[in-house]
Amino acid sequence: MSTPRNLTCVLVANRGEIARRVFTTARAMGLRTVAVHSDADADAPFVADADVAVRLPGNSPAETYLRADLVVAAALRAGADCVHPGYGFLSENAAFARAVEAAGLVFVGPSPEAVEAMGSKLAAKELMRRAGVPTLPSVDATGLAGATLAEAAAEVGYPLLVKASFGGGGRGMREVREPAELAEAVAAAGREAASAFGDGTVFLERLVERPRHIEVQVFGDRHGTTVALFERECSIQRRHQKVVEEAPSPAVDPDLRERLQEAAVAAARAIDYRGAGTVEFLLDDSGDFFFLEMNTRLQVEHPVTEAVTGLDLVRLQFDVAAGRPLPAEAVSPTLTGAAIEVRLYAEDPAQNWLPQSGRLADFEIPADAAFGPTVGPGLRLDSGVTPGGEVGVHYDPMLAKVIAWAPDRASAALALAGGLTRARLHGLTTNRDLLVRILRSEAFLAGETDTAFLDRHGLDTLAAPLVDEAGRRVHAVVAALAGAALRRAAAPVLAGLPSGWRNNSTAPQTTAFDAGSVRYRLDRTGLTADVDGEPVELAVLRTAVDGPTVRLDVEADGLRGRYHVHVDGDRSYVDGPEGSTTLVELPRFPEPTASVAPGSLTATMPGAVTRVAVEEGQEVRAGQLVLVLEAMKMEHPVVAPTDGVVTHLHASVGAQVETGAVLAVVGEHTPTERASEGNSHAS
């Protein structure tokens, strides 16, 4: 074995919190750091974190982060001697790993041959079967159609999954329960896989009902050592994408842990693996497990393993890449306490997980550490965004990962829920309330988790706002008072006097929000207020103005609480003890605007039209696919709201549309009715 190489400068071929995480360890090891960035990311925090940044012209991943030639050229130009791929983008691209090594640089990851062996999920499953690792029935569906496709599906058995052979993250995946759904699922999964990963190969795999998703962290070095660093459970998912991850799994006892780790190490040794990797399994309710895939990279959820082992997995990656052996603490790891991670997304779970884009008016999450193993109880925040930043439409809408460690699982869950509740997340809808409800649910605290968790407990419950109706009325009154306080603070005379205060009783002041109209009066007797006629009993104890934020201490039903109201334009973001609310103040004199025609299907976000499934004049049924919009790396179907006919079609394949754009109009009349009406008019 050659002498270990001293690495001095790393280019991270990624963006966002991924790049920031790697930079943190690299700086601690004395490495110079290089970022690459698209035009859309020019002002992103990860670019400012790096010592040097290189522009990749363009915005989309295909133009920038997926261009291996541009990334390697940037590394050479910046004087890097190694490249860390992060996770996603080119991290599991064997050709990229070879290009890095061909340029004389060190690839901080496994060998190109190992990446290639696991790059195709189909080939990987066969390799694992030969290595003695349990696998599920599957068959390649690429190019199959009609009876041939139906026969392949029958061989696998229903229900089944259509899965992208390359890539992951839930993209290029469709669940199929009936033969009639098969052809469209294969086509859609292939399109999505081709768009996200540059390869449309898909396969069919037997669906395990309500399994647990268990994965084992493995590490190998260049000296023949391969180890397992315990398991993680990632069962709670939306659209086959992980939302909550934890270590260790509440379902894994010492015997099962040993069997899982033996299978994972066997999988890694089968391809002479080095560096950080993850072997993923499905665990059924009988205790049997099956190989799902191997991720030849660091995982998004690696912080929970760092928290329970005390190891810095990124540091270990650099050590292995430099040729050093794994240290003793990694060869004989210890498992301490419990850690849970949640992925905070800019999305609306109640609106079919609709991604959000736009400006973050505020972003503050209480945390004890960031981008590295936590020491002792506390919260860790790994984030790629900052207050005032933009969440664009070109990339995944994940804002941050929030991680909690505690001596036991329940304590970690409740600490994480508390930190999320106290967070100030203004400007975009997020999945924060959903995460808090999951962490506090009796089922989660009891360890009753599987991949059907969200379906079983229902988004009508889990995605409901933390603030109830009564609480929202309190928030509305508090927001109205905060707006008045801001106006009084700017007054040239008697600025400290509450707005609307009268020595004698007079007509109440009114503030109209989208959630209701607030009427209030301040006089010698105190505050009198109602929301849409519903009385709200409040006493204001103290008000303080700090820039655009107003702090109000109020008392209701004998309970005193502190509220912070951040006013940004016509929006008031209210953070209180029970949760947060966003209120939009309505204009007193609204301007007339052009109305949208009844039946119009509008774009809910900026994106590209990837498919048009109808023609003008075509009859459609309620729920029928009209077109497909791609945004934030996911396909979003647009369906007919009612039975009718497509009277206007404004979108074409490849068109870029903005939020609110009218894509199509579905009228109530059928073509026959419209023709008869036209004839009668002509006569």
XYZ file of C-alpha atoms in Angstrom:
683
model
C 0.000 0.000 0.000
C 1.346 3.409 -0.965
C 2.010 6.157 1.548
C -1.124 8.151 2.484
C -1.520 11.321 0.484
C -1.954 14.700 2.130
C -5.025 16.420 0.691
C -4.914 20.227 0.713
C -7.840 21.576 -1.345
C -11.287 20.119 -2.038
C -13.910 21.073 -4.610
C -17.415 20.067 -3.550
C -19.412 19.118 -6.618
C -22.734 20.023 -5.060
C -24.759 22.849 -3.560
C -26.797 23.984 -0.538
C -26.536 22.340 2.850
C -24.626 19.441 1.277
C -21.739 21.672 0.284
C -21.840 23.576 3.583
C -21.655 20.302 5.539
C -18.540 19.140 3.674
C -16.915 22.580 3.916
C -17.253 22.505 7.718
C -15.183 19.346 8.123
C -12.773 20.319 5.343
C -11.983 23.611 7.085
C -11.453 21.786 10.398
C -8.943 19.534 8.621
C -7.115 22.523 7.139
C -8.291 22.040 3.557
C -8.909 24.954 1.215
C -12.506 24.836 -0.080
C -13.882 25.377 -3.587
C -17.545 25.752 -4.545
C -19.153 25.489 -7.962
C -22.414 27.306 -8.518
C -25.116 27.889 -11.092
C -26.318 31.387 -11.923
C -29.396 30.792 -9.760
C -27.108 30.008 -6.802
C -24.700 32.920 -7.239
C -25.774 34.524 -3.952
C -26.444 31.290 -2.029
C -24.839 30.855 1.417
C -22.715 27.868 0.375
C -20.948 30.016 -2.215
C -19.998 32.566 0.430
C -18.822 29.746 2.731
C -16.159 28.577 0.262
C -12.687 30.034 -0.041
C -13.048 30.078 -3.837
C -16.111 29.749 -6.082
C -16.341 28.880 -9.781
C -19.379 29.769 -11.884
C -21.136 27.111 -13.957
C -23.173 29.071 -16.552
C -26.875 28.299 -16.543
C -29.581 27.453 -14.022
C -30.871 23.917 -14.496
C -28.936 20.929 -13.101
C -28.391 19.604 -16.632
C -26.586 22.833 -17.558
C -24.525 23.055 -14.382
C -24.158 20.536 -11.554
C -24.613 17.525 -13.845
C -21.878 18.685 -16.258
C -18.955 16.493 -15.230
C -16.623 18.202 -17.709
C -17.324 21.653 -16.271
C -16.915 20.457 -12.681
C -13.568 18.755 -13.343
C -12.333 21.816 -15.246
C -13.358 24.006 -12.299
C -11.406 21.790 -9.886
C -8.254 22.047 -12.001
C -8.678 25.779 -12.465
C -9.049 26.343 -8.699
C -6.062 24.175 -7.801
C -8.039 21.461 -5.991
C -6.397 18.089 -5.450
C -9.611 16.240 -4.554
C -13.309 16.328 -5.369
C -16.109 15.492 -2.921
C -19.384 14.732 -4.738
C -21.729 15.209 -1.768
C -25.022 13.376 -2.313
C -27.267 13.661 -5.355
C -26.227 15.073 -8.739
C -22.995 13.287 -9.837
C -22.312 11.494 -6.550
C -23.189 8.052 -7.963
C -21.936 8.586 -11.500
C -19.087 6.203 -12.348
C -18.096 8.223 -15.425
C -17.665 11.296 -13.218
C -15.515 9.376 -10.735
C -13.327 8.180 -13.621
C -13.083 11.699 -15.049
C -11.930 13.023 -11.680
C -9.240 10.352 -11.380
C -8.193 10.774 -15.028
C -7.531 14.439 -14.282
C -5.090 13.421 -11.544
C -7.489 14.296 -8.722
C -8.649 12.188 -5.778
C -12.313 11.219 -5.798
C -13.605 11.331 -2.208
C -15.781 8.278 -2.612
C -15.690 4.673 -3.758
C -13.940 3.383 -6.866
C -15.647 3.933 -10.229
C -16.072 0.160 -10.473
C -17.990 0.037 -7.177
C -20.175 2.964 -8.213
C -20.862 1.233 -11.512
C -21.708 -2.069 -9.841
C -24.378 -0.409 -7.719
C -25.379 2.269 -10.247
C -28.005 0.061 -11.815
C -30.446 -1.191 -9.218
C -31.232 -4.128 -11.483
C -27.606 -5.237 -11.777
C -27.059 -4.578 -8.073
C -29.933 -6.858 -7.097
C -28.465 -9.721 -9.120
C -25.026 -9.142 -7.607
C -26.490 -9.161 -4.104
C -28.435 -12.332 -4.829
C -25.189 -14.059 -5.776
C -23.562 -12.706 -2.584
C -26.281 -14.338 -0.493
C -28.138 -11.146 0.421
C -31.966 -11.562 0.373
C -33.664 -9.817 -2.592
C -37.197 -9.276 -3.945
C -38.541 -10.506 -7.344
C -37.976 -7.911 -10.098
C -37.764 -7.553 -13.882
C -36.474 -4.917 -16.325
C -39.415 -3.018 -17.857
C -37.454 -0.800 -20.233
C -38.844 -1.013 -23.753
C -41.654 -3.366 -22.756
C -45.223 -2.601 -23.806
C -48.571 -4.247 -24.308
C -48.767 -7.985 -23.620
C -45.026 -8.275 -22.954
C -45.215 -5.655 -20.208
C -48.327 -7.296 -18.772
C -46.563 -10.680 -18.654
C -43.552 -9.178 -16.878
C -45.834 -7.582 -14.282
C -47.671 -10.859 -13.744
C -44.316 -12.571 -13.171
C -43.398 -10.067 -10.460
C -46.930 -10.010 -9.014
C -49.258 -7.236 -7.872
C -49.041 -4.883 -6.097
C -45.725 -3.748 -7.517
C -43.448 -0.738 -7.818
C -42.121 0.794 -11.008
C -38.641 2.087 -10.118
C -35.879 3.990 -11.827
C -32.805 1.779 -12.162
C -30.511 4.802 -11.767
C -30.953 7.527 -9.150
C -33.208 7.693 -6.126
C -34.944 10.133 -3.813
C -38.393 8.863 -4.817
C -38.086 10.172 -8.373
C -38.924 7.763 -11.157
C -41.049 5.624 -8.859
C -44.726 4.674 -9.140
C -46.918 2.269 -7.165
C -49.174 0.017 -9.280
C -52.019 -2.038 -7.849
C -54.078 -2.777 -10.959
C -52.986 -3.851 -14.481
C -54.867 -0.873 -15.965
C -52.458 1.507 -14.178
C -49.288 -0.191 -15.407
C -48.562 1.381 -18.820
C -49.002 4.981 -17.667
C -46.942 4.328 -14.504
C -44.047 2.895 -16.530
C -44.157 5.813 -18.986
C -44.334 8.464 -16.250
C -41.569 6.858 -14.182
C -39.361 6.646 -17.267
C -39.892 10.330 -18.118
C -39.179 11.436 -14.580
C -36.078 9.228 -14.325
C -34.714 10.520 -17.642
C -35.249 14.118 -16.514
C -33.759 13.691 -13.034
C -30.918 11.236 -13.742
C -30.359 11.272 -17.496
C -31.407 7.607 -17.827
C -34.977 6.380 -18.265
C -34.332 2.713 -17.402
C -37.075 1.408 -15.084
C -37.894 -1.980 -13.595
C -40.756 -3.694 -11.796
C -40.351 -4.923 -8.235
C -42.665 -6.752 -5.852
C -44.217 -4.290 -3.397
C -43.865 -5.173 0.271
C -46.921 -3.802 2.061
C -46.182 -1.469 4.964
C -42.539 -2.438 5.484
C -40.008 -0.613 7.563
C -37.181 1.033 5.652
C -33.961 0.053 7.431
C -30.494 0.970 6.225
C -27.009 0.177 7.474
C -24.117 2.623 7.314
C -20.994 0.880 6.023
C -17.397 2.057 5.648
C -14.452 0.475 3.919
C -10.822 1.542 3.641
C -7.956 0.665 1.272
C -6.441 -1.742 3.842
C -9.127 -4.430 3.656
C -11.265 -3.265 6.562
C -15.048 -3.093 6.117
C -17.298 -2.133 9.033
C -20.950 -1.431 9.768
C -21.839 1.613 11.885
C -25.279 0.432 13.022
C -28.631 1.021 11.391
C -31.001 3.872 10.668
C -34.750 3.730 10.171
C -36.193 5.926 7.422
C -39.728 4.539 7.196
C -41.766 7.745 7.312
C -41.792 8.900 3.702
C -43.818 10.962 1.282
C -43.769 10.026 -2.372
C -41.095 7.444 -1.487
C -38.859 10.228 -0.211
C -37.696 10.199 3.389
C -39.102 12.743 5.827
C -38.075 11.421 9.268
C -34.922 9.376 9.930
C -33.564 7.958 13.165
C -30.832 5.846 14.713
C -31.135 3.264 16.054
C -34.394 1.742 14.767
C -36.995 0.993 17.452
C -37.761 -2.273 15.599
C -34.229 -3.678 15.615
C -33.049 -5.834 18.513
C -29.434 -6.985 18.967
C -29.955 -10.232 17.030
C -31.587 -8.521 14.037
C -28.949 -5.773 14.157
C -26.203 -8.369 13.883
C -27.891 -10.057 10.885
C -28.485 -6.724 9.139
C -24.894 -5.638 9.651
C -23.528 -8.984 8.428
C -25.615 -8.703 5.234
C -24.537 -5.069 4.716
C -20.845 -5.885 5.147
C -21.213 -8.843 2.754
C -22.775 -6.486 0.200
C -19.932 -3.976 0.552
C -17.211 -6.646 0.346
C -18.816 -8.101 -2.793
C -17.756 -4.948 -4.660
C -14.537 -4.230 -2.718
C -16.149 -1.084 -1.343
C -14.211 1.801 0.181
C -15.490 5.008 1.736
C -18.967 5.741 3.051
C -21.908 3.752 1.733
C -25.375 2.714 2.776
C -27.033 -0.644 2.241
C -30.812 -0.284 2.319
C -33.273 -3.004 3.271
C -37.020 -3.486 3.563
C -38.046 -5.134 6.822
C -41.436 -6.875 6.924
C -43.555 -7.495 10.003
C -42.269 -11.072 10.304
C -38.693 -9.889 10.771
C -37.480 -10.862 7.282
C -35.493 -8.262 5.374
C -34.704 -7.785 1.678
C -32.007 -5.844 -0.142
C -33.397 -2.647 -1.640
C -30.337 -0.829 -2.980
C -26.879 0.355 -2.062
C -26.105 4.061 -2.111
C -22.437 4.513 -2.977
C -22.148 7.881 -1.259
C -22.824 9.721 1.955
C -26.528 9.844 2.816
C -28.688 12.890 3.576
C -29.476 11.314 6.948
C -25.861 10.674 7.975
C -26.121 13.125 10.936
C -28.140 10.665 13.038
C -25.333 8.111 12.743
C -22.815 10.793 13.663
C -24.911 11.703 16.702
C -25.135 8.155 18.126
C -21.521 7.176 17.339
C -19.684 10.474 17.853
C -17.925 9.943 14.495
C -17.491 12.593 11.811
C -18.366 10.612 8.683
C -17.083 13.300 6.328
C -13.707 13.263 8.082
C -13.612 9.485 7.680
C -14.338 9.959 3.963
C -11.355 12.271 3.592
C -9.132 9.896 5.597
C -10.062 6.890 3.450
C -9.643 8.894 0.235
C -6.164 9.922 1.379
C -5.238 6.267 1.957
C -5.355 6.223 5.741
C -6.864 3.231 7.580
C -10.114 3.541 9.495
C -9.411 4.592 13.105
C -10.082 2.302 16.048
C -13.238 4.178 17.060
C -14.747 3.392 13.635
C -13.580 -0.235 13.576
C -15.133 -0.839 17.016
C -17.937 1.743 17.196
C -20.224 2.316 20.159
C -23.917 3.138 20.026
C -25.054 5.782 22.510
C -28.529 7.278 22.952
C -30.953 8.034 20.141
C -31.014 10.597 17.344
C -33.829 11.739 15.067
C -33.617 13.896 11.945
C -36.426 15.610 10.079
C -36.290 17.179 6.644
C -37.838 20.625 6.641
C -39.283 21.335 3.205
C -40.784 24.399 1.559
C -43.963 22.574 0.608
C -47.637 22.330 1.541
C -48.503 18.786 2.679
C -52.227 19.620 2.750
C -52.078 20.551 -0.960
C -50.635 17.273 -2.228
C -47.114 18.251 -1.112
C -47.100 21.288 -3.394
C -43.542 22.717 -3.531
C -43.087 26.382 -2.671
C -40.711 28.932 -4.119
C -39.942 32.539 -3.282
C -38.275 34.641 -0.604
C -37.717 33.551 2.984
C -38.692 36.598 5.015
C -37.191 34.995 8.141
C -35.548 31.684 8.976
C -34.516 31.024 12.558
C -34.382 27.616 14.245
C -32.978 27.268 17.779
C -29.982 24.921 17.628
C -26.891 24.057 19.646
C -24.694 22.970 16.744
C -24.480 22.887 12.967
C -22.798 20.746 10.318
C -21.033 18.280 12.576
C -21.534 15.602 15.240
C -23.398 16.901 18.282
C -21.831 16.347 21.665
C -24.411 15.619 24.327
C -28.122 16.476 24.269
C -29.227 19.169 21.884
C -30.353 20.202 18.430
C -28.218 20.374 15.289
C -29.191 22.399 12.229
C -27.830 21.666 8.763
C -29.262 24.236 6.359
C -28.524 25.738 2.986
C -30.683 28.848 3.392
C -30.604 32.075 5.384
C -33.167 34.827 6.127
C -33.960 36.888 3.057
C -32.757 34.195 0.669
C -34.650 32.860 -2.320
C -35.921 29.316 -2.736
C -35.833 28.746 -6.483
C -37.659 26.357 -8.779
C -34.622 24.535 -10.171
C -33.725 22.369 -7.181
C -35.171 20.304 -4.352
C -37.229 22.458 -1.912
C -35.552 21.139 1.244
C -34.703 24.061 3.547
C -32.873 22.247 6.310
C -32.301 19.110 8.310
C -32.941 19.416 12.031
C -31.440 16.724 14.244
C -31.934 15.966 17.936
C -29.885 13.662 20.179
C -30.985 12.503 23.638
C -30.310 9.535 25.913
C -33.561 7.916 24.770
C -35.794 8.027 21.702
C -38.848 9.721 23.244
C -36.721 12.525 24.688
C -35.102 13.119 21.308
C -38.503 13.244 19.572
C -40.020 15.707 22.034
C -36.929 17.936 22.043
C -37.000 18.057 18.242
C -40.724 18.860 18.204
C -40.164 21.683 20.694
C -37.358 23.194 18.643
C -39.445 23.122 15.481
C -42.409 24.728 17.251
C -40.205 27.619 18.392
C -38.727 28.128 14.909
C -39.526 31.273 12.939
C -40.201 30.274 9.344
C -41.632 33.205 7.430
C -42.334 33.757 3.769
C -43.091 30.247 2.521
C -45.396 27.431 3.555
C -43.419 24.561 5.104
C -44.072 21.069 6.433
C -43.098 22.150 9.980
C -46.518 21.530 11.561
C -46.675 18.060 9.981
C -43.263 17.191 11.416
C -44.253 18.359 14.895
C -47.471 16.347 14.820
C -45.580 13.223 13.702
C -42.982 13.562 16.456
C -45.632 14.086 19.137
C -48.008 11.357 17.939
C -48.562 8.377 20.214
C -47.870 5.977 17.338
C -44.471 7.504 16.604
C -43.464 7.674 20.245
C -44.424 3.996 20.567
C -42.158 3.138 17.615
C -45.056 2.099 15.370
C -43.528 3.366 12.131
C -43.563 1.970 8.603
C -43.709 3.304 5.055
C -47.521 3.606 5.238
C -47.415 5.811 8.363
C -48.653 8.982 6.664
C -51.394 7.154 4.758
C -52.550 5.289 7.828
C -52.787 8.327 10.107
C -53.993 10.698 7.394
C -52.864 14.142 6.347
C -56.201 15.568 7.489
C -54.863 14.975 11.008
C -51.087 15.142 10.614
C -51.021 18.150 8.274
C -53.556 20.150 10.279
C -52.200 23.477 11.605
C -50.855 23.377 15.168
C -52.901 26.486 15.938
C -56.626 25.674 16.271
C -59.573 27.919 15.363
C -59.650 29.685 18.727
C -55.891 30.180 18.570
C -56.123 31.616 15.063
C -58.613 34.218 16.276
C -56.156 35.227 19.001
C -53.388 35.412 16.393
C -55.563 37.608 14.164
C -56.206 40.086 16.978
C -52.526 40.072 17.941
C -51.583 40.717 14.295
C -54.010 43.638 14.064
C -52.580 45.169 17.247
C -49.032 44.640 15.973
C -49.814 46.452 12.724
C -51.262 49.328 14.702
C -48.177 49.402 16.956
C -45.887 49.659 13.937
C -47.895 52.551 12.541
C -47.845 54.365 15.891
C -44.084 53.803 16.261
C -43.551 55.890 13.135
C -45.934 58.653 14.257
C -44.355 62.109 14.804
C -46.537 62.850 17.854
C -47.249 60.656 20.910
C -45.710 57.598 19.256
C -45.984 55.592 22.482
C -49.770 55.870 22.611
C -51.512 52.693 21.382
C -53.083 53.110 17.960
C -56.833 53.432 18.219
C -56.791 54.334 21.907
C -59.665 56.606 22.839
C -60.479 58.466 26.052
C -64.150 57.857 25.365
C -65.907 54.992 23.670
C -66.039 55.273 19.895
C -66.377 53.102 16.829
C -63.951 50.140 16.689
C -61.048 49.940 14.283
C -61.130 47.221 11.641
C -58.370 45.180 10.030
C -59.393 42.669 7.377
C -57.247 39.548 6.985
C -57.725 36.614 4.656
C -58.615 34.556 7.746
C -61.223 36.981 9.060
C -62.047 40.573 9.878
C -60.780 41.911 13.222
C -62.629 44.688 15.030
C -61.074 46.125 18.161
C -61.337 49.109 20.491
C -58.859 50.352 23.114
C -60.120 52.623 25.864
C -59.930 53.113 29.611
C -61.509 49.708 30.231
C -58.954 47.855 28.108
C -59.244 45.930 24.860
C -62.496 44.807 23.258
C -62.087 42.655 20.150
C -63.839 40.174 17.898
C -63.054 38.227 14.709
C -65.996 38.015 12.323
C -68.267 38.738 15.268
C -66.732 36.042 17.522
C -65.523 37.752 20.754
C -61.851 37.346 21.696
C -61.009 38.053 25.335
C -57.483 39.448 25.575
C -55.545 41.775 27.824
C -52.417 43.402 26.394
C -49.724 43.591 29.079
C -46.774 44.894 27.111
C -45.893 45.860 23.537
C -42.406 46.401 22.129
C -41.453 47.319 18.558
C -38.135 46.173 17.094
C -37.876 47.000 13.386
C -40.549 45.058 11.484
C -41.168 42.783 14.475
C -43.547 43.513 17.348
C -43.444 41.595 20.636
C -46.704 41.455 22.557
C -47.243 39.959 26.008
C -50.934 39.148 26.336
C -53.176 37.330 28.786
C -56.138 35.181 27.780
C -58.238 33.037 30.143
C -55.700 33.600 32.885
C -52.811 32.387 30.722
C -50.029 34.766 29.863
C -48.137 34.280 26.587
C -45.620 36.069 24.419
C -46.222 36.583 20.717
C -43.855 37.815 18.043
C -45.362 39.362 14.925
C -43.148 39.934 11.901
C -44.852 42.254 9.402
C -43.556 41.947 5.848
C -45.634 43.950 3.380
C -49.227 42.751 3.585
C -48.258 39.606 5.501
C -48.138 39.189 9.260
C -46.266 36.169 10.610
C -47.422 35.407 14.136
C -45.321 33.108 16.343
C -46.873 32.143 19.669
C -46.582 29.433 22.325
C -48.932 27.106 20.454
C -47.481 27.551 16.975
C -47.396 29.917 14.038
C -49.881 31.541 11.677
C -49.528 33.562 8.489
C -52.154 36.253 7.889
C -52.564 38.314 4.744
C -54.029 41.788 5.245
C -56.605 42.648 2.604
C -56.499 46.090 0.980
C -59.142 48.564 2.149
C -59.756 49.647 -1.419
C -58.936 46.686 -3.697
C -57.947 47.452 -7.251
C -60.092 45.900 -9.964
C -58.286 42.970 -11.598
C -58.965 40.786 -14.554
C -60.838 37.709 -13.454
C -59.817 34.218 -14.461
C -62.398 32.368 -16.562
C -64.380 29.661 -14.743
C -62.831 26.225 -15.245
C -59.321 27.610 -15.707
C -56.453 25.339 -14.702
C -53.624 27.543 -13.464
C -49.998 26.799 -12.651
C -49.490 26.560 -8.902
C -45.742 27.133 -9.289
C -43.236 28.066 -11.978
C -42.212 25.078 -14.076
C -41.939 23.399 -17.454
C -44.711 21.560 -19.270
C -43.417 18.045 -19.967
C -46.585 16.439 -21.303
C -49.967 17.489 -22.739
C -52.501 14.651 -22.584
C -55.533 16.330 -24.219
C -56.526 18.436 -27.219
C -58.840 21.418 -27.562
C -62.416 20.247 -27.980
C -61.755 16.940 -26.216
C -64.211 15.696 -23.607
C -62.675 14.999 -20.196
C -63.845 13.511 -16.923
C -63.213 14.880 -13.455
C -59.736 13.798 -12.351
C -58.551 13.038 -15.891
C -54.947 14.046 -16.654
C -54.753 17.242 -18.707
C -51.011 17.925 -18.603
C -47.893 17.404 -16.517
C -45.842 20.241 -15.022
C -42.288 19.603 -13.858
C -40.899 21.733 -11.043
C -38.323 21.185 -8.319
C -37.252 17.854 -9.836
C -40.742 16.317 -9.555
C -43.646 15.791 -11.943
C -46.945 17.418 -10.927
C -50.071 16.207 -12.749
C -52.733 18.809 -13.598
C -56.169 17.178 -13.818
C -59.648 18.248 -14.908
C -61.645 19.616 -11.948
C -65.004 18.508 -13.405
C -66.538 16.696 -16.347
C -66.558 18.890 -19.444
C -64.645 19.805 -22.552
C -61.244 21.433 -23.058
C -62.325 24.764 -24.524
C -58.863 26.345 -24.492
C -55.349 24.878 -24.293
C -52.632 27.445 -23.651
C -49.705 25.138 -22.827
C -47.417 23.120 -25.071
C -44.637 20.653 -24.281
C -41.445 22.461 -23.309
C -43.187 25.721 -22.413
C -41.970 27.508 -19.267
C -44.848 28.869 -17.195
C -45.071 31.155 -14.184
C -47.257 30.843 -11.107
C -50.867 31.716 -11.928
C -50.539 31.193 -15.666
C -53.678 29.727 -17.229
C -52.709 26.362 -18.708
C -56.106 25.216 -19.988
C -59.816 25.847 -19.554
C -62.364 23.070 -19.002
C -65.884 24.223 -19.883
C -69.177 22.675 -18.892
C -70.444 22.059 -22.431
C -69.736 18.944 -24.431
C -68.636 19.323 -28.078
C -72.066 18.116 -29.230
C -73.836 20.749 -27.151
C -71.497 23.466 -28.403
C -72.112 22.424 -32.031
C -75.874 22.490 -31.604
C -75.645 25.902 -29.944
C -73.561 27.146 -32.857
C -76.118 25.888 -35.385
C -78.991 27.558 -33.569
C -77.064 30.840 -33.476
C -76.317 30.554 -37.191
C -79.965 30.110 -38.017
